[in-house]
PDB file of C-alpha atoms in Angstrom:
ATOM      1  CA  GLN A   1     164.545  -8.164 130.728  1.00 68.00           C
ATOM      2  CA  LYS A   2     162.950  -8.715 133.688  1.00 77.00           C
ATOM      3  CA  GLU A   3     159.225  -8.068 133.469  1.00 90.00           C
ATOM      4  CA  VAL A   4     156.185  -7.854 135.976  1.00 95.00           C
ATOM      5  CA  GLU A   5     152.914  -8.002 134.391  1.00 96.00           C
ATOM      6  CA  GLN A   6     149.495  -6.666 135.815  1.00 96.00           C
ATOM      7  CA  ASN A   7     146.113  -6.560 134.360  1.00 89.00           C
ATOM      8  CA  SER A   8     145.615  -2.340 134.312  1.00 86.00           C
ATOM      9  CA  GLY A   9     141.934  -2.719 135.032  1.00 87.00           C
ATOM     10  CA  PRO A  10     139.871  -1.335 136.173  1.00 94.00           C
ATOM     11  CA  LEU A  11     138.771  -3.631 138.280  1.00 96.00           C
ATOM     12  CA  SER A  12     135.439  -2.696 139.989  1.00 97.00           C
ATOM     13  CA  VAL A  13     133.894  -4.557 143.128  1.00 97.00           C
ATOM     14  CA  PRO A  14     130.933  -3.797 145.521  1.00 97.00           C
ATOM     15  CA  GLU A  15     131.768  -2.772 149.031  1.00 98.00           C
ATOM     16  CA  GLY A  16     132.058  -5.781 151.029  1.00 97.00           C
ATOM     17  CA  ALA A  17     133.396  -7.900 148.120  1.00 98.00           C
ATOM     18  CA  ILE A  18     136.715  -9.621 147.702  1.00 97.00           C
ATOM     19  CA  ALA A  19     139.095  -8.114 145.453  1.00 97.00           C
ATOM     20  CA  SER A  20     141.438 -10.332 143.369  1.00 97.00           C
ATOM     21  CA  LEU A  21     144.587  -8.770 141.890  1.00 97.00           C
ATOM     22  CA  ASN A  22     146.997 -10.506 140.123  1.00 97.00           C
ATOM     23  CA  CYS A  23     150.687 -10.375 138.908  1.00 97.00           C
ATOM     24  CA  THR A  24     153.053 -12.362 136.761  1.00 97.00           C
ATOM     25  CA  TYR A  25     156.909 -12.017 136.801  1.00 95.00           C
ATOM     26  CA  SER A  26     159.381 -13.341 134.622  1.00 93.00           C
ATOM     27  CA  ASP A  27     162.932 -13.507 136.402  1.00 89.00           C
ATOM     28  CA  ARG A  28     162.523 -17.172 137.689  1.00 89.00           C
ATOM     29  CA  GLY A  29     165.359 -16.268 140.253  1.00 86.00           C
ATOM     30  CA  SER A  30     163.155 -13.410 141.992  1.00 88.00           C
ATOM     31  CA  GLN A  31     163.404 -13.798 145.491  1.00 86.00           C
ATOM     32  CA  SER A  32     160.740 -11.246 147.244  1.00 90.00           C
ATOM     33  CA  PHE A  33     157.764  -9.920 146.289  1.00 94.00           C
ATOM     34  CA  PHE A  34     155.483  -6.921 147.249  1.00 94.00           C
ATOM     35  CA  TRP A  35     152.316  -5.229 146.894  1.00 96.00           C
ATOM     36  CA  TYR A  36     152.087  -1.736 146.952  1.00 96.00           C
ATOM     37  CA  ARG A  37     149.251   0.664 147.022  1.00 97.00           C
ATOM     38  CA  GLN A  38     149.616   3.984 145.372  1.00 97.00           C
ATOM     39  CA  TYR A  39     146.719   6.513 145.458  1.00 96.00           C
ATOM     40  CA  SER A  40     146.491   9.057 142.574  1.00 92.00           C
ATOM     41  CA  GLY A  41     149.296  11.552 142.576  1.00 91.00           C
ATOM     42  CA  LYS A  42     150.876  10.101 145.758  1.00 94.00           C
ATOM     43  CA  SER A  43     153.883   7.752 146.393  1.00 95.00           C
ATOM     44  CA  PRO A  44     153.777   3.990 146.637  1.00 95.00           C
ATOM     45  CA  GLU A  45     152.544   2.801 150.071  1.00 94.00           C
ATOM     46  CA  LEU A  46     153.832  -0.901 151.118  1.00 92.00           C
ATOM     47  CA  ILE A  47     151.110  -3.079 151.974  1.00 94.00           C
ATOM     48  CA  MET A  48     152.599  -6.534 152.039  1.00 93.00           C
ATOM     49  CA  PHE A  49     155.424  -8.596 150.889  1.00 92.00           C
ATOM     50  CA  ILE A  50     156.102 -12.321 150.970  1.00 94.00           C
ATOM     51  CA  TYR A  51     159.141 -14.501 150.184  1.00 90.00           C
ATOM     52  CA  SER A  52     157.831 -18.294 150.512  1.00 93.00           C
ATOM     53  CA  ASN A  53     155.135 -20.090 148.422  1.00 96.00           C
ATOM     54  CA  GLY A  54     152.065 -20.149 150.055  1.00 96.00           C
ATOM     55  CA  ASP A  55     149.538 -17.553 151.589  1.00 97.00           C
ATOM     56  CA  LYS A  56     150.388 -14.693 154.078  1.00 97.00           C
ATOM     57  CA  GLU A  57     147.822 -12.926 155.836  1.00 97.00           C
ATOM     58  CA  ASP A  58     147.735  -9.490 157.208  1.00 96.00           C
ATOM     59  CA  GLY A  59     143.952  -8.179 158.343  1.00 97.00           C
ATOM     60  CA  ARG A  60     142.023  -7.742 155.356  1.00 98.00           C
ATOM     61  CA  PHE A  61     144.993  -8.583 152.955  1.00 98.00           C
ATOM     62  CA  THR A  62     146.399 -11.934 151.876  1.00 98.00           C
ATOM     63  CA  ALA A  63     149.229 -12.563 149.508  1.00 98.00           C
ATOM     64  CA  GLN A  64     149.595 -15.736 147.587  1.00 98.00           C
ATOM     65  CA  LEU A  65     152.723 -16.781 145.881  1.00 97.00           C
ATOM     66  CA  ASN A  66     153.386 -19.626 143.521  1.00 97.00           C
ATOM     67  CA  LYS A  67     156.898 -19.601 142.467  1.00 95.00           C
ATOM     68  CA  ALA A  68     156.596 -22.542 140.246  1.00 95.00           C
ATOM     69  CA  SER A  69     153.845 -20.695 138.004  1.00 96.00           C
ATOM     70  CA  GLN A  70     155.769 -17.279 138.464  1.00 96.00           C
ATOM     71  CA  TYR A  71     152.432 -15.816 140.268  1.00 96.00           C
ATOM     72  CA  VAL A  72     151.692 -13.649 142.691  1.00 97.00           C
ATOM     73  CA  SER A  73     148.384 -12.257 143.669  1.00 97.00           C
ATOM     74  CA  LEU A  74     146.781 -10.166 146.508  1.00 98.00           C
ATOM     75  CA  LEU A  75     143.058 -10.730 147.955  1.00 98.00           C
ATOM     76  CA  ILE A  76     141.315  -7.989 149.646  1.00 98.00           C
ATOM     77  CA  ARG A  77     138.504  -9.055 151.846  1.00 98.00           C
ATOM     78  CA  ASP A  78     135.734  -6.662 152.731  1.00 98.00           C
ATOM     79  CA  SER A  79     136.714  -4.050 150.115  1.00 98.00           C
ATOM     80  CA  GLN A  80     136.179  -0.554 151.459  1.00 97.00           C
ATOM     81  CA  PRO A  81     135.811   2.412 149.198  1.00 97.00           C
ATOM     82  CA  SER A  82     138.915   3.747 150.650  1.00 96.00           C
ATOM     83  CA  ASP A  83     140.661   0.666 148.973  1.00 97.00           C
ATOM     84  CA  SER A  84     139.940   2.555 145.586  1.00 97.00           C
ATOM     85  CA  ALA A  85     143.610   3.046 144.688  1.00 97.00           C
ATOM     86  CA  THR A  86     146.381   1.525 142.108  1.00 97.00           C
ATOM     87  CA  TYR A  87     147.892  -1.802 143.314  1.00 98.00           C
ATOM     88  CA  LEU A  88     151.396  -2.071 142.174  1.00 97.00           C
ATOM     89  CA  CYS A  89     153.290  -5.520 142.097  1.00 97.00           C
ATOM     90  CA  ALA A  90     156.804  -5.276 142.717  1.00 94.00           C
ATOM     91  CA  VAL A  91     159.623  -8.026 142.447  1.00 93.00           C
ATOM     92  CA  GLU A  92     162.949  -7.839 143.781  1.00 87.00           C
ATOM     93  CA  GLY A  93     165.647  -9.372 141.700  1.00 70.00           C
ATOM     94  CA  GLN A  94     168.665 -11.510 142.952  1.00 65.00           C
ATOM     95  CA  ALA A  95     171.096  -8.516 143.610  1.00 67.00           C
ATOM     96  CA  GLY A  96     168.712  -7.553 146.166  1.00 69.00           C
ATOM     97  CA  THR A  97     168.205  -3.905 145.648  1.00 76.00           C
ATOM     98  CA  ALA A  98     166.370  -3.030 142.858  1.00 86.00           C
ATOM     99  CA  LEU A  99     162.457  -3.276 142.915  1.00 90.00           C
ATOM    100  CA  ILE A 100     160.920  -4.150 139.320  1.00 91.00           C
ATOM    101  CA  PHE A 101     157.186  -2.826 139.172  1.00 94.00           C
ATOM    102  CA  GLY A 102     154.317  -3.696 137.139  1.00 96.00           C
ATOM    103  CA  LYS A 103     152.042  -0.860 135.655  1.00 95.00           C
ATOM    104  CA  GLY A 104     149.618  -1.540 138.492  1.00 96.00           C
ATOM    105  CA  THR A 105     145.877  -2.577 138.686  1.00 97.00           C
ATOM    106  CA  THR A 106     143.110   0.022 139.336  1.00 97.00           C
ATOM    107  CA  LEU A 107     140.897  -0.977 141.840  1.00 97.00           C
ATOM    108  CA  SER A 108     137.435   0.663 142.232  1.00 97.00           C
ATOM    109  CA  VAL A 109     135.288   0.015 145.216  1.00 97.00           C
ATOM    110  CA  SER A 110     131.773   1.257 144.862  1.00 95.00           C
ATOM    111  CA  SER A 111     129.552   1.910 148.180  1.00 91.00           C
TER     112      SER A 111
ATOM    113  CA  GLU B   1     156.205   8.212 162.445  1.00 76.00           C
ATOM    114  CA  PRO B   2     159.428   8.653 160.575  1.00 79.00           C
ATOM    115  CA  GLU B   3     159.344   9.424 156.965  1.00 92.00           C
ATOM    116  CA  VAL B   4     161.456  10.248 153.766  1.00 96.00           C
ATOM    117  CA  THR B   5     161.182  13.893 152.959  1.00 97.00           C
ATOM    118  CA  GLN B   6     161.782  15.114 149.609  1.00 98.00           C
ATOM    119  CA  THR B   7     162.189  18.632 148.059  1.00 97.00           C
ATOM    120  CA  PRO B   8     161.149  20.466 146.273  1.00 97.00           C
ATOM    121  CA  SER B   9     157.583  18.816 145.911  1.00 97.00           C
ATOM    122  CA  HIS B  10     157.406  20.595 142.092  1.00 97.00           C
ATOM    123  CA  GLN B  11     160.326  21.770 140.461  1.00 97.00           C
ATOM    124  CA  VAL B  12     160.135  23.117 136.884  1.00 98.00           C
ATOM    125  CA  THR B  13     163.041  23.627 134.499  1.00 98.00           C
ATOM    126  CA  GLN B  14     164.045  24.456 131.235  1.00 98.00           C
ATOM    127  CA  MET B  15     165.598  21.799 128.748  1.00 98.00           C
ATOM    128  CA  GLY B  16     169.274  21.345 128.856  1.00 97.00           C
ATOM    129  CA  GLN B  17     169.398  22.710 132.768  1.00 98.00           C
ATOM    130  CA  GLU B  18     170.862  20.918 135.689  1.00 98.00           C
ATOM    131  CA  VAL B  19     168.672  20.044 138.445  1.00 98.00           C
ATOM    132  CA  ILE B  20     169.003  18.936 141.955  1.00 97.00           C
ATOM    133  CA  LEU B  21     166.275  16.702 143.575  1.00 98.00           C
ATOM    134  CA  ARG B  22     167.034  16.341 147.366  1.00 97.00           C
ATOM    135  CA  CYS B  23     166.041  13.719 149.737  1.00 97.00           C
ATOM    136  CA  VAL B  24     166.367  13.091 153.547  1.00 97.00           C
ATOM    137  CA  PRO B  25     166.060   9.565 154.283  1.00 96.00           C
ATOM    138  CA  ILE B  26     164.780   7.743 157.634  1.00 94.00           C
ATOM    139  CA  SER B  27     167.746   8.675 160.194  1.00 91.00           C
ATOM    140  CA  ASN B  28     169.006   5.047 160.991  1.00 89.00           C
ATOM    141  CA  HIS B  29     168.709   3.742 157.385  1.00 92.00           C
ATOM    142  CA  LEU B  30     171.502   2.695 155.404  1.00 91.00           C
ATOM    143  CA  TYR B  31     170.168   1.914 151.942  1.00 92.00           C
ATOM    144  CA  PHE B  32     168.943   4.620 149.611  1.00 95.00           C
ATOM    145  CA  TYR B  33     167.008   4.426 146.268  1.00 95.00           C
ATOM    146  CA  TRP B  34     165.887   6.615 143.662  1.00 97.00           C
ATOM    147  CA  TYR B  35     162.661   5.979 141.236  1.00 97.00           C
ATOM    148  CA  ARG B  36     161.183   7.530 138.607  1.00 97.00           C
ATOM    149  CA  GLN B  37     157.598   7.456 137.384  1.00 97.00           C
ATOM    150  CA  ILE B  38     156.652   9.037 134.022  1.00 97.00           C
ATOM    151  CA  LEU B  39     153.023   9.934 133.877  1.00 94.00           C
ATOM    152  CA  GLY B  40     150.554   7.111 133.284  1.00 91.00           C
ATOM    153  CA  GLN B  41     153.403   4.392 133.663  1.00 94.00           C
ATOM    154  CA  LYS B  42     155.109   2.147 135.886  1.00 95.00           C
ATOM    155  CA  VAL B  43     157.526   2.977 138.456  1.00 96.00           C
ATOM    156  CA  GLU B  44     161.400   2.502 137.433  1.00 96.00           C
ATOM    157  CA  PHE B  45     164.170   1.553 139.337  1.00 94.00           C
ATOM    158  CA  LEU B  46     167.177   4.221 138.749  1.00 96.00           C
ATOM    159  CA  VAL B  47     170.022   3.399 141.424  1.00 95.00           C
ATOM    160  CA  SER B  48     170.671   2.297 144.660  1.00 93.00           C
ATOM    161  CA  PHE B  49     173.285   3.399 147.225  1.00 94.00           C
ATOM    162  CA  TYR B  50     174.774   2.166 150.252  1.00 92.00           C
ATOM    163  CA  ASN B  51     178.241   2.880 152.076  1.00 90.00           C
ATOM    164  CA  ASN B  52     178.463   5.794 149.978  1.00 91.00           C
ATOM    165  CA  GLU B  53     178.785   4.262 146.753  1.00 93.00           C
ATOM    166  CA  ILE B  54     176.272   3.049 143.939  1.00 94.00           C
ATOM    167  CA  SER B  55     174.956  -0.744 144.628  1.00 91.00           C
ATOM    168  CA  GLU B  56     173.128  -1.152 141.539  1.00 91.00           C
ATOM    169  CA  LYS B  57     171.488   0.857 138.760  1.00 93.00           C
ATOM    170  CA  SER B  58     169.237   0.704 135.596  1.00 93.00           C
ATOM    171  CA  GLU B  59     169.690   1.358 131.969  1.00 93.00           C
ATOM    172  CA  ILE B  60     168.073   4.445 132.586  1.00 95.00           C
ATOM    173  CA  PHE B  61     170.685   5.787 135.044  1.00 97.00           C
ATOM    174  CA  ASP B  62     173.267   7.323 132.264  1.00 95.00           C
ATOM    175  CA  ASP B  63     175.931   9.535 132.423  1.00 96.00           C
ATOM    176  CA  GLN B  64     173.475  12.332 132.597  1.00 96.00           C
ATOM    177  CA  PHE B  65     172.638  11.062 136.334  1.00 98.00           C
ATOM    178  CA  SER B  66     174.387  11.103 139.535  1.00 98.00           C
ATOM    179  CA  VAL B  67     173.952  10.477 143.251  1.00 97.00           C
ATOM    180  CA  GLU B  68     175.367  11.845 146.104  1.00 95.00           C
ATOM    181  CA  ARG B  69     175.030  11.824 149.952  1.00 92.00           C
ATOM    182  CA  PRO B  70     176.781  15.085 150.718  1.00 86.00           C
ATOM    183  CA  ASP B  71     176.332  14.965 154.363  1.00 86.00           C
ATOM    184  CA  GLY B  72     174.948  12.720 157.108  1.00 78.00           C
ATOM    185  CA  SER B  73     171.419  13.321 156.140  1.00 86.00           C
ATOM    186  CA  ASN B  74     170.960  14.376 152.626  1.00 93.00           C
ATOM    187  CA  PHE B  75     170.859  12.022 149.492  1.00 96.00           C
ATOM    188  CA  THR B  76     170.729  13.676 145.881  1.00 97.00           C
ATOM    189  CA  LEU B  77     169.873  13.018 142.573  1.00 98.00           C
ATOM    190  CA  LYS B  78     171.416  15.162 139.919  1.00 98.00           C
ATOM    191  CA  ILE B  79     170.434  15.338 136.247  1.00 98.00           C
ATOM    192  CA  ARG B  80     172.882  17.533 134.473  1.00 96.00           C
ATOM    193  CA  SER B  81     171.282  18.552 131.250  1.00 95.00           C
ATOM    194  CA  THR B  82     167.701  17.828 131.376  1.00 97.00           C
ATOM    195  CA  LYS B  83     165.592  16.611 128.483  1.00 97.00           C
ATOM    196  CA  LEU B  84     162.090  16.752 127.933  1.00 97.00           C
ATOM    197  CA  GLU B  85     161.602  12.996 128.539  1.00 97.00           C
ATOM    198  CA  ASP B  86     163.285  13.536 132.122  1.00 98.00           C
ATOM    199  CA  SER B  87     159.737  15.043 133.391  1.00 98.00           C
ATOM    200  CA  ALA B  88     158.404  12.472 135.828  1.00 98.00           C
ATOM    201  CA  MET B  89     157.626  11.967 139.317  1.00 98.00           C
ATOM    202  CA  TYR B  90     160.816  11.036 141.180  1.00 98.00           C
ATOM    203  CA  PHE B  91     160.375   9.093 144.194  1.00 98.00           C
ATOM    204  CA  CYS B  92     163.363   8.588 146.830  1.00 97.00           C
ATOM    205  CA  ALA B  93     163.246   5.572 149.340  1.00 95.00           C
ATOM    206  CA  SER B  94     165.358   4.504 152.095  1.00 94.00           C
ATOM    207  CA  SER B  95     165.505   0.856 153.970  1.00 91.00           C
ATOM    208  CA  GLU B  96     167.283  -0.416 157.084  1.00 88.00           C
ATOM    209  CA  GLY B  97     168.625  -3.137 155.281  1.00 82.00           C
ATOM    210  CA  PRO B  98     169.889  -4.587 151.930  1.00 77.00           C
ATOM    211  CA  ARG B  99     166.122  -6.011 151.242  1.00 70.00           C
ATOM    212  CA  ASN B 100     163.206  -3.842 150.281  1.00 66.00           C
ATOM    213  CA  THR B 101     161.281  -5.405 152.916  1.00 70.00           C
ATOM    214  CA  GLU B 102     160.739  -2.129 154.688  1.00 76.00           C
ATOM    215  CA  ALA B 103     161.562   0.234 151.987  1.00 85.00           C
ATOM    216  CA  PHE B 104     159.738   3.654 152.712  1.00 90.00           C
ATOM    217  CA  PHE B 105     159.092   6.148 149.893  1.00 94.00           C
ATOM    218  CA  GLY B 106     159.113   9.947 150.124  1.00 97.00           C
ATOM    219  CA  GLN B 107     156.215  12.034 148.634  1.00 97.00           C
ATOM    220  CA  GLY B 108     158.146  12.267 145.398  1.00 97.00           C
ATOM    221  CA  THR B 109     159.282  15.205 143.415  1.00 98.00           C
ATOM    222  CA  ARG B 110     157.255  16.300 140.270  1.00 98.00           C
ATOM    223  CA  LEU B 111     159.761  17.443 137.767  1.00 98.00           C
ATOM    224  CA  THR B 112     158.497  19.263 134.648  1.00 98.00           C
ATOM    225  CA  VAL B 113     161.137  19.896 131.823  1.00 98.00           C
ATOM    226  CA  VAL B 114     160.113  22.648 129.445  1.00 97.00           C
TER     227      VAL B 114
END
């Protein structure tokens, strides 16, 4: 059974701070890793994807992947109140079609 | 900006009834997916579809479920005999290629079975 685990939170950070969101996965054969943002009652919105070990930066967002530890994280720099949402970690299996989602971490950014 | 469109946004149905959820994927996309999210729970994969056949399906996608691309634009999910536990948000997604790199999600259909 492929599992993706996330701390459900809530994670509370003040405006301007760095938010750090973490995710672990069970399937060592997983190849691709995704971070989605989901506002309440809305659909998931892709923020970033990462394939290779190391860091990948896109604006205020940095994804980090460590395949040996089966760990992926998302850093949000200069957090804004509009970043308040649930962040979903998703892992793509070897077959390449299904995304396996974690339950998500709720982030609250206070102004 | 192109988007995945789902109809209806909310559907209420009696237990045991058949429902069809509709999706219009982005026009040049070839891979289509259905996911569901029960309230307060995680997003769960149901099925992926390519070249008019199912590529992959989950354990959730049993004989009560079917998918179809009846024409060049629509992609449908049918639930033959709905159960209370089918109540969830159903999301359609599409991508240009086989990887989910640029998979775009529709806004979802909230299905309520009473």
